[in-house]
Coordinates of C-alpha atoms and ligand atoms in Angstrom, one line a residue:
M1 CA 24.3 -21.7 -32.5
S2 CA 23.7 -24.2 -29.7
A3 CA 20.2 -25.4 -28.8
V4 CA 18.4 -23.0 -26.6
N5 CA 15.2 -24.2 -25.1
A6 CA 12.3 -21.8 -24.4
A7 CA 13.5 -21.0 -20.9
G8 CA 16.9 -20.0 -22.2
W9 CA 18.6 -23.2 -20.9
R10 CA 21.5 -24.5 -23.0
P11 CA 23.0 -28.0 -22.7
E12 CA 26.5 -26.6 -21.8
M13 CA 24.9 -25.0 -18.7
G14 CA 24.6 -28.5 -17.2
P15 CA 21.7 -29.6 -15.2
A16 CA 19.5 -26.7 -14.1
Q17 CA 20.3 -25.7 -10.5
H18 CA 17.8 -23.5 -8.9
P19 CA 18.6 -21.6 -5.7
G20 CA 16.1 -22.9 -3.2
H21 CA 14.8 -25.5 -5.5
E22 CA 17.6 -28.1 -5.6
N23 CA 15.5 -31.1 -6.6
A24 CA 14.2 -29.5 -9.8
A25 CA 17.2 -30.9 -11.7
H26 CA 15.8 -34.4 -11.1
L27 CA 12.5 -33.5 -12.6
T28 CA 13.1 -31.9 -16.0
A29 CA 16.2 -31.0 -18.1
S30 CA 14.8 -27.5 -18.6
G31 CA 14.0 -26.7 -15.0
D32 CA 10.4 -26.1 -16.0
K33 CA 7.6 -28.0 -14.3
G34 CA 4.6 -28.5 -16.5
L35 CA 3.6 -25.0 -17.3
M36 CA 5.5 -23.4 -14.3
L37 CA 8.3 -21.9 -16.4
E38 CA 11.7 -21.0 -15.2
E39 CA 13.3 -17.8 -16.4
P40 CA 16.9 -16.7 -16.6
L41 CA 18.0 -13.1 -16.3
I42 CA 17.4 -11.0 -19.4
F43 CA 21.1 -10.6 -19.7
E44 CA 21.6 -14.3 -20.0
L45 CA 18.9 -14.5 -22.7
G46 CA 20.0 -11.6 -24.9
K47 CA 22.9 -11.5 -27.3
P48 CA 24.6 -8.2 -28.5
G49 CA 23.3 -7.1 -31.8
S50 CA 20.0 -8.8 -31.6
T51 CA 17.1 -6.3 -31.7
G52 CA 13.4 -6.0 -31.9
V53 CA 13.5 -3.3 -34.7
D54 CA 15.3 -3.0 -37.9
I55 CA 17.0 0.4 -38.2
D56 CA 17.9 1.1 -41.8
A57 CA 21.4 2.0 -42.8
T58 CA 20.7 5.6 -43.7
A59 CA 19.2 6.3 -40.3
R60 CA 22.2 4.6 -38.7
A61 CA 24.7 6.5 -40.6
M62 CA 25.9 9.4 -38.5
S63 CA 26.8 12.9 -39.7
P64 CA 30.5 13.6 -39.3
A65 CA 29.8 16.3 -36.8
L66 CA 28.1 13.8 -34.4
A67 CA 30.6 11.0 -35.0
K68 CA 32.7 12.0 -32.0
F69 CA 29.8 11.1 -29.7
R70 CA 29.7 7.6 -31.0
R71 CA 30.3 4.9 -28.3
K72 CA 33.7 3.3 -28.3
E73 CA 32.3 0.0 -27.0
Q74 CA 29.0 -1.7 -27.5
A75 CA 26.4 -0.7 -24.9
A76 CA 25.9 -3.4 -22.3
L77 CA 22.3 -4.0 -23.4
P78 CA 20.8 -7.5 -23.5
G79 CA 19.8 -7.5 -27.2
L80 CA 16.5 -9.4 -27.6
T81 CA 14.0 -9.8 -30.3
E82 CA 10.4 -8.6 -29.7
P83 CA 9.0 -12.1 -29.0
E84 CA 11.9 -12.9 -26.7
T85 CA 11.2 -9.7 -24.8
V86 CA 7.5 -10.3 -24.5
R87 CA 8.0 -13.9 -23.4
H88 CA 10.6 -12.9 -20.8
Y89 CA 8.3 -10.4 -19.1
T90 CA 5.2 -12.6 -19.4
R91 CA 7.0 -15.5 -17.8
L92 CA 8.2 -13.3 -15.0
S93 CA 4.7 -12.0 -14.5
R94 CA 3.4 -15.5 -14.1
Q95 CA 5.6 -16.0 -11.0
N96 CA 3.8 -13.1 -9.4
Y97 CA 0.7 -13.3 -7.2
A98 CA -1.9 -10.7 -7.8
I99 CA -5.3 -9.6 -6.6
D100 CA -6.6 -10.6 -10.0
L101 CA -5.4 -14.2 -9.2
G102 CA -6.8 -14.7 -5.7
P103 CA -7.3 -13.4 -2.2
F104 CA -4.5 -11.1 -1.0
P105 CA -5.2 -10.9 2.8
L106 CA -2.4 -8.4 3.7
G107 CA -3.6 -6.6 6.8
S108 CA -3.4 -2.8 6.7
C109 CA -2.9 -2.9 2.9
T110 CA -6.5 -3.2 1.8
M111 CA -5.8 -5.3 -1.3
K112 CA -9.3 -5.3 -2.8
H113 CA -10.5 -5.8 -6.3
N114 CA -9.9 -2.8 -8.6
P115 CA -13.2 -2.4 -10.6
R116 CA -12.5 -2.4 -14.3
L117 CA -15.0 0.5 -14.8
N118 CA -12.4 2.7 -13.1
E119 CA -9.8 1.6 -15.6
K120 CA -12.1 2.3 -18.5
V121 CA -12.8 5.9 -17.3
A122 CA -9.1 6.6 -16.5
R123 CA -8.2 5.6 -20.0
M124 CA -10.5 8.0 -21.7
A125 CA -8.3 10.3 -23.8
G126 CA -9.6 13.5 -22.1
F127 CA -8.2 12.2 -18.8
A128 CA -5.4 10.0 -19.8
D129 CA -3.7 12.4 -22.3
V130 CA -3.8 15.5 -20.1
H131 CA -0.3 17.1 -19.8
P132 CA 0.6 18.8 -16.5
L133 CA 1.9 21.9 -18.4
Q134 CA -1.2 22.4 -20.5
P135 CA -2.9 25.8 -20.1
Q136 CA -5.5 25.7 -17.3
Q137 CA -8.3 26.8 -19.7
T138 CA -7.8 23.6 -21.7
V139 CA -8.1 21.2 -18.7
R140 CA -11.3 22.5 -17.0
G141 CA -12.6 18.9 -17.0
A142 CA -9.6 17.6 -15.1
Y143 CA -10.1 20.4 -12.6
E144 CA -13.7 19.5 -12.3
V145 CA -12.7 15.9 -11.4
I146 CA -10.3 17.1 -8.7
N147 CA -12.9 19.4 -7.3
E148 CA -15.6 16.8 -7.3
L149 CA -13.4 14.3 -5.6
A150 CA -12.3 16.9 -3.1
H151 CA -15.9 17.6 -2.3
W152 CA -16.6 13.9 -1.6
L153 CA -13.5 13.5 0.6
I154 CA -14.4 16.7 2.6
T155 CA -18.0 15.5 2.9
L156 CA -17.2 11.9 3.9
T157 CA -14.7 13.0 6.5
G158 CA -16.6 16.0 7.8
M159 CA -13.5 18.2 7.4
H160 CA -12.9 21.7 6.2
G161 CA -10.3 21.4 3.4
V162 CA -8.2 18.9 1.5
A163 CA -4.7 18.9 -0.1
M164 CA -5.1 16.6 -3.1
S165 CA -1.4 16.6 -4.1
P166 CA 0.3 14.2 -1.7
K167 CA 1.3 11.1 -3.6
A168 CA 0.9 8.3 -1.0
G169 CA -0.2 7.7 2.6
A170 CA 3.3 8.5 4.0
H171 CA 3.6 11.6 1.9
G172 CA 0.2 12.7 3.2
E173 CA 1.4 12.1 6.8
L174 CA 4.3 14.4 6.0
C175 CA 1.9 17.0 4.6
G176 CA -0.3 16.8 7.8
V177 CA 2.6 17.0 10.2
L178 CA 4.0 20.0 8.3
C179 CA 0.6 21.7 8.7
I180 CA 0.8 21.1 12.4
K181 CA 4.3 22.5 12.5
A182 CA 3.3 25.6 10.5
A183 CA 0.3 26.2 12.8
L184 CA 2.5 26.0 15.9
E185 CA 5.1 28.3 14.3
A186 CA 2.3 30.8 13.5
R187 CA 1.4 30.7 17.2
G188 CA 5.0 31.3 18.1
E189 CA 5.3 28.0 19.9
D190 CA 8.1 25.6 19.8
R191 CA 6.6 22.2 20.7
K192 CA 9.0 19.4 20.0
V193 CA 7.2 16.1 21.0
M194 CA 4.9 14.0 18.8
L195 CA 3.1 11.2 20.7
V196 CA 2.6 7.9 18.8
P197 CA 0.9 4.7 20.0
E198 CA 3.0 1.5 20.3
S199 CA 0.8 -0.1 17.6
A200 CA 1.5 2.6 15.0
H201 CA 2.5 1.9 11.4
G202 CA 6.2 2.6 11.0
T203 CA 5.6 5.5 8.7
N204 CA 4.0 7.6 11.6
P205 CA 7.1 7.9 13.8
A206 CA 9.3 8.1 10.7
T207 CA 7.3 11.1 9.4
A208 CA 7.3 12.9 12.7
A209 CA 11.0 12.4 13.0
F210 CA 11.6 13.6 9.4
A211 CA 9.6 16.8 10.2
G212 CA 11.9 17.4 13.2
F213 CA 9.8 16.2 16.1
S214 CA 11.0 13.8 18.8
I215 CA 8.8 10.7 19.2
E216 CA 7.4 9.3 22.5
N217 CA 5.3 6.2 22.7
I218 CA 1.8 6.0 24.2
P219 CA 1.1 2.6 25.8
A220 CA -1.9 0.5 24.8
T221 CA -4.5 -0.9 27.1
A222 CA -4.9 -4.7 27.5
E223 CA -7.8 -4.2 25.0
G224 CA -5.4 -3.1 22.3
R225 CA -6.5 0.6 22.3
V226 CA -4.7 3.9 23.2
D227 CA -4.4 4.2 27.0
L228 CA -6.3 7.5 27.5
A229 CA -5.1 8.0 31.1
A230 CA -1.4 7.6 30.1
L231 CA -1.9 9.9 27.1
K232 CA -3.5 12.6 29.3
A233 CA -0.7 12.3 31.8
R234 CA 1.9 13.0 29.2
L235 CA 0.2 16.0 27.6
G236 CA 1.8 19.4 28.2
P237 CA 3.3 22.5 26.6
D238 CA 6.1 20.5 24.9
V239 CA 3.6 18.2 23.0
A240 CA 2.9 19.3 19.4
G241 CA 0.3 16.6 18.9
V242 CA -0.5 12.9 18.6
M243 CA -0.6 10.6 15.6
I244 CA -3.3 8.0 16.0
T245 CA -4.6 5.4 13.5
N246 CA -8.3 4.8 13.6
P247 CA -9.4 2.1 13.2
N248 CA -6.1 1.1 14.6
T249 CA -3.6 -1.5 13.4
C250 CA -5.0 -4.1 15.8
G251 CA -8.2 -3.9 13.7
L252 CA -10.0 -2.1 16.5
F253 CA -12.0 1.2 16.6
E254 CA -10.5 3.8 19.0
R255 CA -13.8 4.3 20.9
E256 CA -12.3 7.2 22.9
M257 CA -11.2 9.2 19.9
K258 CA -13.4 12.1 20.8
A259 CA -12.0 12.2 24.4
I260 CA -8.5 11.9 23.0
C261 CA -9.0 14.8 20.6
D262 CA -10.6 17.0 23.4
A263 CA -7.7 16.3 25.8
V264 CA -5.0 17.0 23.1
H265 CA -6.8 20.3 22.0
A266 CA -7.2 21.4 25.7
A267 CA -3.4 21.0 26.0
G268 CA -2.7 23.1 22.9
G269 CA -1.8 20.2 20.6
Y270 CA -3.2 18.8 17.3
V271 CA -4.5 15.4 16.3
Y272 CA -3.2 13.6 13.2
C273 CA -5.3 10.6 12.3
D274 CA -3.7 8.0 10.1
G275 CA -6.7 7.3 7.8
A276 CA -5.2 4.3 6.0
N277 CA -8.1 2.2 7.5
F278 CA -10.8 4.5 6.4
N279 CA -12.4 1.7 4.4
A280 CA -13.7 0.3 7.6
I281 CA -15.7 3.4 8.6
V282 CA -16.4 5.2 5.3
G283 CA -20.0 6.4 5.3
K284 CA -20.4 5.5 9.0
V285 CA -18.1 7.9 10.9
R286 CA -16.8 11.3 10.0
P287 CA -13.4 11.9 11.6
G288 CA -14.1 15.6 11.6
D289 CA -16.9 15.0 14.1
L290 CA -14.4 13.3 16.5
G291 CA -12.1 16.3 16.5
V292 CA -9.4 15.2 14.1
D293 CA -7.2 18.0 12.7
A294 CA -5.5 16.2 9.8
M295 CA -5.9 12.8 8.2
H296 CA -4.6 11.2 5.0
I297 CA -6.8 9.0 2.9
N298 CA -5.1 6.3 0.8
L299 CA -7.1 6.4 -2.4
H300 CA -5.3 3.2 -3.3
K301 CA -6.7 1.4 -0.3
T302 CA -10.1 2.9 0.5
F303 CA -11.1 3.8 -3.0
S304 CA -9.7 0.8 -4.8
T305 CA -7.1 2.4 -7.0
P306 CA -4.5 -0.3 -7.9
H307 CA -1.3 -0.6 -5.7
G308 CA 1.3 -3.1 -4.7
G309 CA 3.1 -3.1 -8.1
G310 CA -0.1 -2.1 -9.9
G311 CA 0.2 1.7 -9.9
P312 CA 1.2 4.7 -7.9
G313 CA -0.5 5.7 -4.6
S314 CA -2.4 8.8 -3.8
G315 CA -2.7 10.3 -0.3
P316 CA -5.0 13.4 -0.1
V317 CA -5.0 15.0 3.3
V318 CA -8.2 16.4 4.8
L319 CA -7.7 19.3 7.3
S320 CA -9.7 20.9 10.0
E321 CA -10.6 24.6 10.0
A322 CA -7.7 25.2 12.4
L323 CA -5.1 23.6 10.0
S324 CA -6.6 24.5 6.6
P325 CA -5.0 27.9 6.4
F326 CA -1.6 26.2 6.4
G327 CA -2.4 23.5 3.8
P328 CA -0.1 23.2 0.8
L329 CA -1.0 24.7 -2.6
P330 CA -3.0 23.9 -4.6
F331 CA -5.5 23.5 -1.8
T332 CA -9.3 22.9 -1.8
S333 CA -11.5 24.2 0.9
R334 CA -15.0 25.0 1.8
T335 CA -16.1 28.6 1.2
A336 CA -18.6 30.4 3.3
D337 CA -21.5 29.1 1.2
G338 CA -20.4 25.5 1.6
V339 CA -19.1 25.0 -1.9
V340 CA -15.5 23.6 -2.3
H341 CA -13.1 25.7 -4.2
L342 CA -9.6 24.9 -5.6
V343 CA -7.0 27.6 -4.7
E344 CA -3.9 27.9 -6.9
E345 CA -0.8 29.9 -6.1
E346 CA -1.9 32.9 -8.2
D347 CA -5.1 33.4 -6.2
A348 CA -3.7 32.5 -2.7
V349 CA -3.7 36.1 -1.5
T350 CA -7.1 37.1 -2.8
T351 CA -8.7 34.0 -1.3
G352 CA -7.0 34.4 2.1
H353 CA -4.8 31.2 1.7
D354 CA -1.5 33.1 2.1
R355 CA -0.2 31.2 5.1
S356 CA 0.3 27.9 3.2
F357 CA 3.5 26.1 4.2
G358 CA 4.4 25.5 0.5
R359 CA 3.9 22.7 -1.9
M360 CA 4.0 18.9 -1.7
A361 CA 4.4 18.2 -5.4
A362 CA 5.1 20.0 -8.6
F363 CA 1.6 19.6 -10.0
H364 CA -1.8 18.6 -8.8
G365 CA -1.2 15.0 -7.7
Q366 CA -2.0 11.6 -9.2
M367 CA -4.6 12.5 -11.8
G368 CA -5.0 8.9 -12.9
M369 CA -5.8 7.9 -9.3
F370 CA -8.2 10.8 -8.9
T371 CA -10.2 9.6 -11.9
R372 CA -10.3 6.0 -10.7
A373 CA -11.3 7.0 -7.1
L374 CA -14.0 9.3 -8.3
T375 CA -15.4 6.6 -10.6
Y376 CA -15.4 4.2 -7.7
I377 CA -17.2 6.7 -5.4
L378 CA -19.8 7.7 -8.0
S379 CA -20.5 4.1 -9.0
H380 CA -21.0 3.1 -5.4
G381 CA -22.9 6.2 -4.3
A382 CA -23.2 7.2 -0.6
D383 CA -25.2 4.1 0.3
G384 CA -22.8 1.8 -1.6
L385 CA -19.8 3.3 0.3
R386 CA -21.5 2.6 3.6
Q387 CA -22.1 -1.0 2.5
V388 CA -18.4 -1.2 1.6
A389 CA -17.5 -0.5 5.2
E390 CA -20.2 -2.9 6.6
D391 CA -19.1 -5.7 4.3
A392 CA -15.4 -5.2 5.0
V393 CA -16.1 -5.5 8.7
L394 CA -18.5 -8.4 8.3
N395 CA -15.9 -10.4 6.3
A396 CA -13.1 -9.7 8.8
N397 CA -15.4 -10.9 11.7
Y398 CA -16.3 -14.0 9.7
V399 CA -12.5 -14.8 9.5
L400 CA -12.0 -13.9 13.2
R401 CA -14.8 -16.1 14.4
S402 CA -14.0 -19.0 12.1
L403 CA -10.4 -19.1 13.4
D404 CA -10.5 -18.0 17.0
G405 CA -10.1 -21.0 19.2
I406 CA -7.9 -22.5 16.5
L407 CA -5.4 -19.6 16.5
D408 CA -4.9 -17.3 19.4
A409 CA -6.9 -14.1 18.8
P410 CA -5.4 -11.6 21.4
F411 CA -8.4 -9.2 21.3
G412 CA -11.0 -11.7 20.1
A413 CA -12.7 -11.8 23.5
T414 CA -13.2 -8.0 23.7
G415 CA -15.8 -7.9 20.9
P416 CA -16.0 -7.7 17.1
C417 CA -13.1 -6.4 15.1
M418 CA -13.2 -3.8 12.3
H419 CA -11.9 -4.6 8.8
E420 CA -9.0 -6.9 9.9
A421 CA -8.6 -9.9 12.2
L422 CA -5.5 -10.2 14.4
F423 CA -4.0 -13.5 15.5
S424 CA -0.8 -14.5 17.3
D425 CA 1.5 -17.6 17.4
E426 CA 1.2 -17.7 21.2
N427 CA 0.0 -21.3 21.4
F428 CA 2.3 -22.8 18.7
P429 CA 4.7 -25.6 19.9
E430 CA 8.4 -24.9 20.4
G431 CA 10.2 -24.2 17.1
F432 CA 7.0 -23.2 15.2
S433 CA 6.1 -19.6 14.5
T434 CA 4.0 -17.3 12.4
L435 CA 6.6 -17.5 9.6
D436 CA 6.0 -21.2 9.1
L437 CA 2.2 -20.7 8.7
A438 CA 2.7 -17.8 6.3
K439 CA 5.1 -19.9 4.1
G440 CA 2.6 -22.8 4.2
L441 CA -0.1 -20.4 2.9
I442 CA 2.0 -20.0 -0.3
D443 CA 1.7 -23.8 -0.9
E444 CA -2.0 -23.5 -0.4
G445 CA -2.1 -20.9 -3.2
F446 CA -2.7 -17.7 -1.2
H447 CA -0.6 -14.6 -0.7
P448 CA 0.4 -14.6 3.0
M449 CA -1.2 -12.2 5.5
T450 CA 0.8 -9.4 7.1
V451 CA 3.2 -11.0 9.6
Y452 CA 4.9 -9.6 12.7
F453 CA 2.9 -6.4 12.5
P454 CA 1.6 -4.8 14.7
L455 CA 4.4 -5.3 17.2
V456 CA 2.2 -5.3 20.2
V457 CA 1.3 -9.0 19.9
H458 CA 3.6 -12.0 19.7
G459 CA 4.1 -13.2 16.1
A460 CA 1.2 -11.1 14.7
M461 CA -0.8 -12.4 11.8
L462 CA -3.0 -9.5 10.5
I463 CA -5.7 -10.6 8.0
E464 CA -7.7 -8.2 6.0
P465 CA -10.0 -10.0 3.7
T466 CA -11.7 -6.8 2.3
E467 CA -15.3 -6.7 1.2
T468 CA -14.6 -7.9 -2.3
E469 CA -14.1 -11.6 -1.3
S470 CA -17.2 -13.8 -1.5
K471 CA -18.2 -16.2 1.3
A472 CA -17.0 -19.2 -0.8
G473 CA -13.6 -17.5 -1.2
L474 CA -13.4 -16.8 2.5
D475 CA -14.3 -20.4 3.3
R476 CA -11.5 -21.8 1.0
F477 CA -9.0 -19.5 2.8
I478 CA -10.3 -20.5 6.2
T479 CA -10.1 -24.2 5.3
S480 CA -6.4 -23.7 4.4
M481 CA -5.7 -21.7 7.5
R482 CA -7.3 -24.4 9.7
S483 CA -5.2 -27.1 8.1
L484 CA -2.0 -25.1 8.5
A485 CA -2.9 -24.3 12.2
A486 CA -3.4 -28.0 12.8
R487 CA -0.1 -28.8 11.2
A488 CA 1.7 -26.2 13.3
K489 CA 0.0 -27.5 16.4
N490 CA 1.1 -31.1 15.6
A491 CA 4.6 -29.8 14.9
D492 CA 4.5 -31.2 11.4
P493 CA 8.2 -31.0 10.2
S494 CA 7.2 -30.4 6.6
L495 CA 5.7 -27.1 7.6
K496 CA 9.1 -25.9 8.7
T497 CA 10.4 -26.2 5.2
A498 CA 7.4 -24.8 3.3
P499 CA 6.8 -23.6 0.6
H500 CA 7.3 -26.9 -1.3
F501 CA 5.3 -26.1 -4.4
A502 CA 6.3 -22.5 -5.2
P503 CA 8.8 -21.6 -7.8
R504 CA 11.3 -21.1 -5.0
R505 CA 11.7 -22.9 -1.7
R506 CA 12.1 -21.1 1.6
L507 CA 14.9 -18.5 1.3
D508 CA 17.3 -17.6 4.0
E509 CA 15.9 -14.1 4.5
T510 CA 19.1 -12.6 5.8
Q511 CA 21.2 -14.0 3.0
A512 CA 18.5 -13.1 0.4
A513 CA 18.7 -9.5 1.6
R514 CA 22.5 -9.2 2.0
K515 CA 23.8 -11.5 -0.8
P516 CA 20.9 -11.8 -3.2
V517 CA 21.2 -14.7 -5.7
L518 CA 20.0 -13.1 -9.0
N519 CA 20.8 -15.9 -11.3
W520 CA 18.7 -19.0 -11.9
R521 CA 21.8 -21.2 -11.6
G522 CA 22.5 -19.9 -8.1
E523 CA 25.4 -17.7 -9.0
Ligands
PLP601 C1 -0.5 1.8 4.1 C2 -0.4 2.5 5.4 C3 0.4 3.7 5.5 C4 1.2 4.2 4.4 O1 0.6 4.5 3.2 P1 1.4 4.4 1.8 O2 0.4 4.9 0.8 O3 1.9 3.0 1.7 O4 2.6 5.4 2.0 C5 0.4 4.3 6.7 N1 -0.3 3.9 7.8 C6 -1.1 2.7 7.7 C7 -1.8 2.2 8.9 C8 -1.1 2.0 6.5 O5 -1.8 0.9 6.4

């Protein structure tokens, strides 16, 4: 057997050649740099026949009746010992950036700290080991968690009912839009148009189109908000409703939301609110008071359940009294005495919930996320949740005011932002753009912000610090941003080729998508 170093490099492979990291060969024979370890594909590491477990011969011997099912050829599995497997995945995990490593300022995504208390509660056997096919009588505690969380969501949003089962924000959008469709059908109306602002998250028009609506854009004002006059002018008997994000994706509160809802209702339509940014207003504003008919809540954003590789999403949808009868089963709604009540299929008729459009999921939704979200809510309490919103907005405005004047802030002059600060590359010199600054941020040790979204500003940089960053942490980020902005302004050529210190140099993004290089030697 030839010498294999820890990274799987063998002398016959020749000098290590790393796609996007050509000079590494001059540094070390292994390709590793200090404790930044290179890692080949698992298939390059493994050898057939190698395994992490010893299966004894009697267990391996097959009964003659089963022998015909035996493979003719070896399965194309990598074949690794247990320590090789553990090291492979641990090395790969070290090339990741994570919220547990540092700030993750992705605008719109709300990458905030996931409190460990949530994890502890979610791992309690009574929650973690529940099986979806268990008899209902044996899972009363799990039902209680769903009901209690439903109660909080209904109360915080001022709405009538909630469908807990949608499994992500986009799934929740589909749920809400299907409720609108069912309500229109019940009225015997065939309204085909869904109005969506220019700044909308891509999932909004995609959802409406998927549900069979045609999409029309509503323009924005120079202030970055929905143009109410243009919206009113477009309303009519063919308009099913509007989908509006509030606070919107420019990081601004739609101050005319009530007037928007009144106008849409007067024209016979419904209002879908994309609630992905609810963390900016939780405890301060109840969307139900503004006239919203349906809104999804991303538990994985507002209520801190892990996401972005760390876990599944969960997108409960709160509904107004007008849309609640059409909500999917199981469905939770207020009863006459104000208590919330979970309605299952078997009691749909007796409870008057027989106009439901159907189901969004086989079971009740993401139980592990419900447990985490409820833990988060109960550990913060009502006053704590209000402070979450206040601190998220404070932190974003600290970033906005520390960087405006250095970067172009398109809506900076119109007042404070909500939970995220928006900048553009408007005043960068020829040849420099948002992409260069984002790549430079990787060298500085930060995950880049959201780039080129929303589409309404040139070279958008959307920064959402969240309330869980300290002032010292924000100051470090701001120092890096100022340095990068200065390098862009001075047309520093080294910024065009950043990152220089990451495991990989700047990739050709088109090639990387179309012809991905999956092998550490560039093959
Ligand atoms: C995150 C987000 C969504 C989609 O939510 P998912 O849970 O990722 O499906 C929709 N709209 C906005 C504004 C978002 O930020």
